[in-house]
């Protein structure tokens, strides 16, 4: 079964402290490698900062475009992982190991089969 791990971050916060000589990207690559070794990795990507995004909103019969996501949201979607797991408990196990679990929040969503 496939799950998506949606990684949320507070873009306004200072970057989290990292162990000496290690960057968040290095930790994320190591996490991706651990998923791949276990046969759980499907796909992943980080997103550009939310200021480069646009949001389409239906207002009546008209689609309106706003720069970025909703401004009153503290956390922004920063990236994702698609993983293969037996069930939601296993997906949660993998989410707990993601470096982003220590710097923001992770939403775990099962993907509908067949798409």
PDB file of C-alpha atoms in Angstrom:
ATOM      1  CA  UNK A   1       0.000   0.000   0.000  1.00  0.00           C
ATOM      2  CA  UNK A   2       1.294   3.478  -0.834  1.00  0.00           C
ATOM      3  CA  UNK A   3       1.329   6.409   1.571  1.00  0.00           C
ATOM      4  CA  UNK A   4       2.412  10.006   1.161  1.00  0.00           C
ATOM      5  CA  UNK A   5       4.301  11.722   3.956  1.00  0.00           C
ATOM      6  CA  UNK A   6       3.573  15.449   3.685  1.00  0.00           C
ATOM      7  CA  UNK A   7       6.363  17.416   5.361  1.00  0.00           C
ATOM      8  CA  UNK A   8       5.332  20.737   6.910  1.00  0.00           C
ATOM      9  CA  UNK A   9       7.829  23.371   8.075  1.00  0.00           C
ATOM     10  CA  UNK A  10       7.703  26.848   9.558  1.00  0.00           C
ATOM     11  CA  UNK A  11       9.577  28.845   6.925  1.00  0.00           C
ATOM     12  CA  UNK A  12       9.898  31.834   9.258  1.00  0.00           C
ATOM     13  CA  UNK A  13      11.708  29.871  11.955  1.00  0.00           C
ATOM     14  CA  UNK A  14      15.476  29.700  12.113  1.00  0.00           C
ATOM     15  CA  UNK A  15      16.905  26.524  10.591  1.00  0.00           C
ATOM     16  CA  UNK A  16      17.177  23.788  13.217  1.00  0.00           C
ATOM     17  CA  UNK A  17      20.558  23.089  14.770  1.00  0.00           C
ATOM     18  CA  UNK A  18      22.343  20.176  13.100  1.00  0.00           C
ATOM     19  CA  UNK A  19      25.102  17.894  14.359  1.00  0.00           C
ATOM     20  CA  UNK A  20      28.546  19.218  13.428  1.00  0.00           C
ATOM     21  CA  UNK A  21      29.368  18.681   9.762  1.00  0.00           C
ATOM     22  CA  UNK A  22      25.859  17.481   8.899  1.00  0.00           C
ATOM     23  CA  UNK A  23      23.140  19.344   6.994  1.00  0.00           C
ATOM     24  CA  UNK A  24      19.422  18.668   6.922  1.00  0.00           C
ATOM     25  CA  UNK A  25      19.775  17.664   3.262  1.00  0.00           C
ATOM     26  CA  UNK A  26      22.413  15.079   4.164  1.00  0.00           C
ATOM     27  CA  UNK A  27      20.095  13.671   6.826  1.00  0.00           C
ATOM     28  CA  UNK A  28      17.201  13.586   4.340  1.00  0.00           C
ATOM     29  CA  UNK A  29      19.339  11.765   1.742  1.00  0.00           C
ATOM     30  CA  UNK A  30      20.355   9.215   4.389  1.00  0.00           C
ATOM     31  CA  UNK A  31      16.675   8.758   5.291  1.00  0.00           C
ATOM     32  CA  UNK A  32      15.814   8.251   1.612  1.00  0.00           C
ATOM     33  CA  UNK A  33      18.581   5.649   1.343  1.00  0.00           C
ATOM     34  CA  UNK A  34      17.220   3.803   4.403  1.00  0.00           C
ATOM     35  CA  UNK A  35      13.771   3.730   2.774  1.00  0.00           C
ATOM     36  CA  UNK A  36      15.292   2.458  -0.492  1.00  0.00           C
ATOM     37  CA  UNK A  37      17.266  -0.294   1.282  1.00  0.00           C
ATOM     38  CA  UNK A  38      14.047  -1.473   2.949  1.00  0.00           C
ATOM     39  CA  UNK A  39      12.149  -1.434  -0.364  1.00  0.00           C
ATOM     40  CA  UNK A  40       9.831   1.298   0.939  1.00  0.00           C
ATOM     41  CA  UNK A  41      10.995   4.265  -1.181  1.00  0.00           C
ATOM     42  CA  UNK A  42       8.768   5.296  -4.106  1.00  0.00           C
ATOM     43  CA  UNK A  43       9.430   9.030  -4.662  1.00  0.00           C
ATOM     44  CA  UNK A  44      10.312  12.274  -2.899  1.00  0.00           C
ATOM     45  CA  UNK A  45      10.967  15.938  -3.597  1.00  0.00           C
ATOM     46  CA  UNK A  46      11.489  19.147  -1.647  1.00  0.00           C
ATOM     47  CA  UNK A  47       9.427  22.204  -2.608  1.00  0.00           C
ATOM     48  CA  UNK A  48      10.615  25.737  -3.264  1.00  0.00           C
ATOM     49  CA  UNK A  49       9.695  28.214  -0.546  1.00  0.00           C
ATOM     50  CA  UNK A  50       6.001  29.092  -0.428  1.00  0.00           C
ATOM     51  CA  UNK A  51       6.634  32.627  -1.725  1.00  0.00           C
ATOM     52  CA  UNK A  52       7.186  31.127  -5.172  1.00  0.00           C
ATOM     53  CA  UNK A  53       3.807  29.331  -5.148  1.00  0.00           C
ATOM     54  CA  UNK A  54       0.375  30.316  -6.419  1.00  0.00           C
ATOM     55  CA  UNK A  55      -2.980  29.172  -5.115  1.00  0.00           C
ATOM     56  CA  UNK A  56      -6.105  28.919  -7.265  1.00  0.00           C
ATOM     57  CA  UNK A  57      -9.382  29.511  -5.436  1.00  0.00           C
ATOM     58  CA  UNK A  58     -12.878  29.220  -6.888  1.00  0.00           C
ATOM     59  CA  UNK A  59     -14.894  32.314  -5.963  1.00  0.00           C
ATOM     60  CA  UNK A  60     -18.385  31.956  -7.403  1.00  0.00           C
ATOM     61  CA  UNK A  61     -17.814  31.082 -11.042  1.00  0.00           C
ATOM     62  CA  UNK A  62     -14.355  32.625 -11.215  1.00  0.00           C
ATOM     63  CA  UNK A  63     -10.950  31.118 -10.461  1.00  0.00           C
ATOM     64  CA  UNK A  64      -8.869  33.620  -8.546  1.00  0.00           C
ATOM     65  CA  UNK A  65      -5.107  33.389  -8.194  1.00  0.00           C
ATOM     66  CA  UNK A  66      -3.236  34.306  -5.015  1.00  0.00           C
ATOM     67  CA  UNK A  67       0.522  34.438  -4.608  1.00  0.00           C
ATOM     68  CA  UNK A  68       1.738  31.744  -2.242  1.00  0.00           C
ATOM     69  CA  UNK A  69      -0.406  29.675   0.106  1.00  0.00           C
ATOM     70  CA  UNK A  70      -2.740  31.127   2.717  1.00  0.00           C
ATOM     71  CA  UNK A  71      -0.709  33.689   4.703  1.00  0.00           C
ATOM     72  CA  UNK A  72      -2.264  32.923   8.095  1.00  0.00           C
ATOM     73  CA  UNK A  73      -0.872  29.387   8.095  1.00  0.00           C
ATOM     74  CA  UNK A  74       2.237  29.053  10.284  1.00  0.00           C
ATOM     75  CA  UNK A  75       3.509  25.851   8.671  1.00  0.00           C
ATOM     76  CA  UNK A  76       3.970  25.439   4.939  1.00  0.00           C
ATOM     77  CA  UNK A  77       4.221  22.286   2.862  1.00  0.00           C
ATOM     78  CA  UNK A  78       7.954  21.790   2.378  1.00  0.00           C
ATOM     79  CA  UNK A  79       8.136  18.482   0.513  1.00  0.00           C
ATOM     80  CA  UNK A  80       6.934  14.925   0.401  1.00  0.00           C
ATOM     81  CA  UNK A  81       7.865  11.261   0.370  1.00  0.00           C
ATOM     82  CA  UNK A  82       5.773   8.549  -1.241  1.00  0.00           C
ATOM     83  CA  UNK A  83       6.458   5.253   0.495  1.00  0.00           C
ATOM     84  CA  UNK A  84       5.324   1.650   0.294  1.00  0.00           C
ATOM     85  CA  UNK A  85       4.168   0.192   3.622  1.00  0.00           C
ATOM     86  CA  UNK A  86       2.039  -2.731   4.748  1.00  0.00           C
ATOM     87  CA  UNK A  87      -0.315  -0.510   6.759  1.00  0.00           C
ATOM     88  CA  UNK A  88      -0.691   2.847   8.506  1.00  0.00           C
ATOM     89  CA  UNK A  89       1.330   1.656  11.508  1.00  0.00           C
ATOM     90  CA  UNK A  90       4.326   0.858   9.304  1.00  0.00           C
ATOM     91  CA  UNK A  91       3.940   4.200   7.499  1.00  0.00           C
ATOM     92  CA  UNK A  92       3.971   5.924  10.907  1.00  0.00           C
ATOM     93  CA  UNK A  93       7.119   3.983  11.821  1.00  0.00           C
ATOM     94  CA  UNK A  94       8.857   5.425   8.733  1.00  0.00           C
ATOM     95  CA  UNK A  95       7.479   8.934   9.360  1.00  0.00           C
ATOM     96  CA  UNK A  96       8.925   8.892  12.898  1.00  0.00           C
ATOM     97  CA  UNK A  97      12.392   8.279  11.411  1.00  0.00           C
ATOM     98  CA  UNK A  98      12.176  11.211   8.982  1.00  0.00           C
ATOM     99  CA  UNK A  99      14.414  14.149   9.977  1.00  0.00           C
ATOM    100  CA  UNK A 100      11.466  16.496   9.374  1.00  0.00           C
ATOM    101  CA  UNK A 101       9.651  14.928  12.320  1.00  0.00           C
ATOM    102  CA  UNK A 102      12.068  16.896  14.547  1.00  0.00           C
ATOM    103  CA  UNK A 103      11.663  20.233  12.771  1.00  0.00           C
ATOM    104  CA  UNK A 104       7.990  20.426  11.814  1.00  0.00           C
ATOM    105  CA  UNK A 105       5.075  18.082  11.346  1.00  0.00           C
ATOM    106  CA  UNK A 106       4.355  15.170   9.028  1.00  0.00           C
ATOM    107  CA  UNK A 107       0.922  14.234   7.739  1.00  0.00           C
ATOM    108  CA  UNK A 108       0.602  10.568   6.751  1.00  0.00           C
ATOM    109  CA  UNK A 109      -2.009   9.941   4.050  1.00  0.00           C
ATOM    110  CA  UNK A 110      -2.858   6.648   2.370  1.00  0.00           C
ATOM    111  CA  UNK A 111      -3.089   6.919  -1.410  1.00  0.00           C
ATOM    112  CA  UNK A 112      -6.109   5.448  -3.163  1.00  0.00           C
ATOM    113  CA  UNK A 113      -5.096   2.303  -5.048  1.00  0.00           C
ATOM    114  CA  UNK A 114      -5.193   2.258  -8.838  1.00  0.00           C
ATOM    115  CA  UNK A 115      -4.014   5.812  -9.523  1.00  0.00           C
TER     116      UNK A 115
END
